[in-house]
């Protein structure tokens, strides 16, 4: 379980934090000829080594990097505008399967970084509700493109993204600490602040778009927090 947590953390950091959007676009445009694809693989290998911190297991990061390259190359080769959204999630599932197979095929107790397993789990859960959740929600609702945005000229740069991250982190902390009433307060507060904006916009599609995004945001945060609460007794 410890090795799985560390490899998962390395994977999500490599895919969702240390992969600039410019790399993603370059890979989509140039496919296997993109040098950014191979930089991306090196980042994953390096992060795996860093989080494991056990060079006697040198082959594990290489396996992670090699399989990541194969999966990403297959996705890029098959990807088009129609299947881009589904391939994103298939790609992530395949990477996770590889990580769990590697982790549970490795026998024996590993002396890795001296951090309690519970802390690895809490940190992983907290990170999942930030950038990974933002990108996943954006991908899920990418088929809905409202004609207008609320106050787009007056809005702060990336304000919606950071508001979403903060609200998910708060929901995550509330549930981890068994304060469910805080979740209700957040939902009520956001509803009040959004109500006037949605009323003024008079755009039903925009309202539905925001509601879907909000429900997905809260749902993911609640789901991750519940999963962490269950898994902390297993680690």
Coordinates of C-alpha atoms in Angstrom, one line a residue:
X1 CA 0.0 0.0 0.0
X2 CA 2.8 2.4 0.8
X3 CA 4.5 1.9 -2.6
X4 CA 1.1 2.3 -4.3
X5 CA 0.5 5.6 -2.5
X6 CA 4.0 6.9 -3.5
X7 CA 3.7 5.9 -7.1
X8 CA 0.2 7.4 -7.3
X9 CA 1.4 10.7 -5.8
X10 CA 4.3 10.8 -8.4
X11 CA 1.9 10.0 -11.2
X12 CA -0.7 12.7 -10.4
X13 CA 2.0 15.3 -9.9
X14 CA 3.6 14.4 -13.2
X15 CA 0.4 14.4 -15.1
X16 CA -1.4 17.3 -13.5
X17 CA 1.1 19.7 -12.0
X18 CA 4.4 19.2 -13.8
X19 CA 3.0 19.0 -17.3
X20 CA 2.4 22.5 -18.7
X21 CA -0.5 23.0 -21.0
X22 CA 1.9 23.9 -23.8
X23 CA 3.4 20.4 -23.5
X24 CA -0.1 18.9 -23.9
X25 CA -0.9 21.0 -27.0
X26 CA 2.5 20.2 -28.5
X27 CA 2.0 16.5 -28.0
X28 CA -1.5 16.6 -29.6
X29 CA -0.1 18.5 -32.6
X30 CA 3.1 16.6 -33.2
X31 CA 2.1 13.2 -31.7
X32 CA 5.1 10.9 -31.3
X33 CA 7.5 13.4 -32.9
X34 CA 6.9 15.8 -29.9
X35 CA 10.0 16.1 -27.7
X36 CA 7.6 17.2 -24.9
X37 CA 6.3 13.6 -24.8
X38 CA 9.7 12.3 -23.8
X39 CA 10.3 15.1 -21.4
X40 CA 7.0 14.2 -19.8
X41 CA 8.2 10.5 -19.4
X42 CA 11.5 11.6 -17.9
X43 CA 9.5 13.7 -15.3
X44 CA 7.5 10.7 -14.3
X45 CA 10.6 8.5 -14.0
X46 CA 12.3 11.2 -11.9
X47 CA 9.3 11.7 -9.6
X48 CA 9.0 8.0 -9.1
X49 CA 12.7 7.8 -8.0
X50 CA 12.2 10.8 -5.8
X51 CA 9.2 9.5 -3.9
X52 CA 10.5 6.0 -3.5
X53 CA 14.0 7.1 -2.6
X54 CA 15.3 3.5 -2.8
X55 CA 17.7 3.0 -5.7
X56 CA 17.8 -0.7 -5.1
X57 CA 14.4 -0.7 -6.8
X58 CA 15.8 1.2 -9.8
X59 CA 13.7 -0.9 -12.2
X60 CA 10.3 0.2 -10.9
X61 CA 10.5 3.8 -12.1
X62 CA 11.8 2.5 -15.5
X63 CA 8.8 0.2 -15.8
X64 CA 6.5 3.1 -14.8
X65 CA 8.1 5.3 -17.4
X66 CA 8.1 2.7 -20.2
X67 CA 4.5 1.8 -19.7
X68 CA 3.5 5.4 -19.4
X69 CA 5.2 6.1 -22.8
X70 CA 3.3 3.1 -24.4
X71 CA 0.0 4.2 -23.0
X72 CA 0.5 7.9 -23.9
X73 CA 1.7 7.0 -27.4
X74 CA -1.4 4.9 -28.0
X75 CA -3.6 7.7 -26.8
X76 CA -2.0 10.3 -29.0
X77 CA -2.1 8.0 -32.1
X78 CA -5.9 7.3 -31.6
X79 CA -7.0 10.7 -30.4
X80 CA -9.3 12.9 -32.3
X81 CA -11.9 15.6 -31.5
X82 CA -14.6 13.0 -31.0
X83 CA -12.9 10.6 -28.6
X84 CA -10.5 13.0 -26.8
X85 CA -12.6 13.2 -23.7
X86 CA -13.1 9.4 -23.3
X87 CA -9.4 8.7 -24.1
X88 CA -8.4 11.1 -21.3
X89 CA -10.1 8.9 -18.7
X90 CA -9.1 5.6 -20.3
X91 CA -5.5 6.8 -20.3
X92 CA -5.7 7.6 -16.6
X93 CA -7.3 4.2 -15.7
X94 CA -4.6 2.4 -17.6
X95 CA -1.8 4.3 -15.7
X96 CA -3.5 3.5 -12.4
X97 CA -3.8 -0.2 -13.3
X98 CA -0.1 -0.4 -14.1
X99 CA 0.8 1.3 -10.8
X100 CA -1.3 -1.1 -8.7
X101 CA 0.0 -4.1 -10.5
X102 CA 3.6 -3.0 -9.9
X103 CA 2.9 -2.1 -6.2
X104 CA 1.1 -5.3 -5.3
X105 CA 3.4 -7.6 -7.3
X106 CA 6.4 -6.3 -5.3
X107 CA 6.9 -8.5 -2.3
X108 CA 8.2 -7.6 1.1
X109 CA 8.4 -4.5 3.3
X110 CA 10.0 -1.6 1.6
X111 CA 12.1 1.0 3.6
X112 CA 11.2 4.1 1.6
X113 CA 10.9 7.7 2.7
X114 CA 10.2 7.8 6.4
X115 CA 6.7 9.4 6.3
X116 CA 3.7 7.7 7.9
X117 CA 1.4 6.0 5.4
X118 CA -1.6 7.9 6.8
X119 CA 0.1 11.2 6.0
X120 CA 0.9 10.0 2.4
X121 CA -2.8 9.1 2.1
X122 CA -4.0 12.5 3.4
X123 CA -1.6 14.4 1.2
X124 CA -2.6 12.4 -1.9
X125 CA -6.3 13.0 -1.2
X126 CA -5.7 16.8 -0.8
X127 CA -3.8 17.0 -4.0
X128 CA -6.4 15.0 -5.9
X129 CA -9.1 17.7 -5.2
X130 CA -6.9 20.4 -6.6
X131 CA -5.4 20.3 -10.2
X132 CA -6.5 16.7 -11.0
X133 CA -10.1 17.5 -10.1
X134 CA -10.1 20.8 -12.0
X135 CA -8.8 19.2 -15.2
X136 CA -11.2 16.2 -14.8
X137 CA -14.2 18.5 -14.4
X138 CA -13.2 20.7 -17.3
X139 CA -12.8 17.6 -19.5
X140 CA -16.1 16.1 -18.4
X141 CA -18.1 19.3 -19.1
X142 CA -16.1 20.3 -22.2
X143 CA -19.1 19.2 -24.4
X144 CA -21.1 22.1 -23.0
X145 CA -19.9 25.4 -24.2
X146 CA -22.1 28.3 -23.0
X147 CA -22.3 31.3 -25.2
X148 CA -21.6 33.8 -22.4
X149 CA -19.6 33.9 -19.2
X150 CA -20.7 35.6 -16.1
X151 CA -18.9 38.9 -15.9
X152 CA -16.0 37.6 -18.0
X153 CA -14.6 41.1 -18.6
X154 CA -14.6 41.9 -14.8
X155 CA -13.4 38.5 -13.6
X156 CA -10.0 37.9 -12.2
X157 CA -7.7 35.7 -14.2
X158 CA -8.3 32.0 -13.4
X159 CA -10.5 33.0 -10.5
X160 CA -13.1 30.3 -11.1
X161 CA -10.3 27.6 -11.1
X162 CA -8.9 28.8 -7.8
X163 CA -12.3 29.2 -6.2
X164 CA -13.1 25.6 -7.2
X165 CA -9.8 24.3 -5.7
X166 CA -10.4 26.2 -2.5
X167 CA -13.9 25.0 -2.1
X168 CA -12.9 21.4 -2.7
X169 CA -10.0 21.6 -0.2
X170 CA -12.4 23.0 2.4
X171 CA -15.0 20.2 1.7
X172 CA -12.1 17.7 1.9
X173 CA -10.9 19.0 5.3
X174 CA -14.5 19.3 6.7
X175 CA -15.2 15.6 5.9
X176 CA -11.8 14.3 7.0
X177 CA -12.3 16.0 10.4
X178 CA -16.0 14.8 10.5
X179 CA -17.5 18.3 10.3
X180 CA -20.2 17.7 7.7
X181 CA -22.1 20.9 8.7
X182 CA -19.3 22.9 7.1
X183 CA -20.1 21.3 3.7
X184 CA -23.7 22.5 4.0
X185 CA -22.5 26.0 4.9
X186 CA -20.2 26.1 1.8
X187 CA -23.0 25.0 -0.5
X188 CA -25.4 27.6 0.9
X189 CA -22.8 30.3 0.7
X190 CA -21.9 29.6 -2.9
X191 CA -25.6 29.4 -3.8
X192 CA -26.2 32.9 -2.4
X193 CA -23.3 34.4 -4.2
X194 CA -24.1 32.8 -7.5
X195 CA -27.8 33.4 -7.4
X196 CA -27.7 37.1 -8.3
X197 CA -25.2 36.4 -11.1
X198 CA -27.3 33.7 -12.6
X199 CA -30.4 35.8 -12.3
X200 CA -28.8 38.6 -14.2
X201 CA -27.4 36.5 -17.0
X202 CA -30.8 35.1 -18.0
X203 CA -29.0 32.3 -19.8
X204 CA -30.5 28.9 -18.9
X205 CA -27.6 27.0 -20.5
X206 CA -25.0 28.9 -18.6
X207 CA -27.0 28.3 -15.3
X208 CA -27.1 24.5 -16.1
X209 CA -23.4 24.6 -17.0
X210 CA -22.4 26.2 -13.7
X211 CA -24.7 23.8 -11.7
X212 CA -23.2 20.8 -13.3
X213 CA -19.7 22.1 -12.6
X214 CA -20.5 22.9 -9.0
X215 CA -22.2 19.5 -8.3
X216 CA -19.2 17.7 -9.9
X217 CA -16.8 19.8 -7.8
X218 CA -18.5 19.0 -4.5
X219 CA -19.1 15.4 -5.5
X220 CA -15.5 14.8 -6.3
X221 CA -14.3 16.4 -3.1
X222 CA -16.8 14.4 -1.0
X223 CA -15.9 11.2 -2.8
X224 CA -12.2 11.6 -2.3
X225 CA -12.6 12.5 1.4
X226 CA -14.8 9.4 2.0
X227 CA -12.3 7.2 0.2
X228 CA -9.5 8.5 2.3
X229 CA -11.5 8.0 5.5
X230 CA -12.1 4.4 4.5
X231 CA -8.6 3.7 3.3
X232 CA -6.8 5.1 6.3
X233 CA -7.9 2.1 8.3
X234 CA -6.4 -0.2 5.6
X235 CA -3.0 1.4 5.5

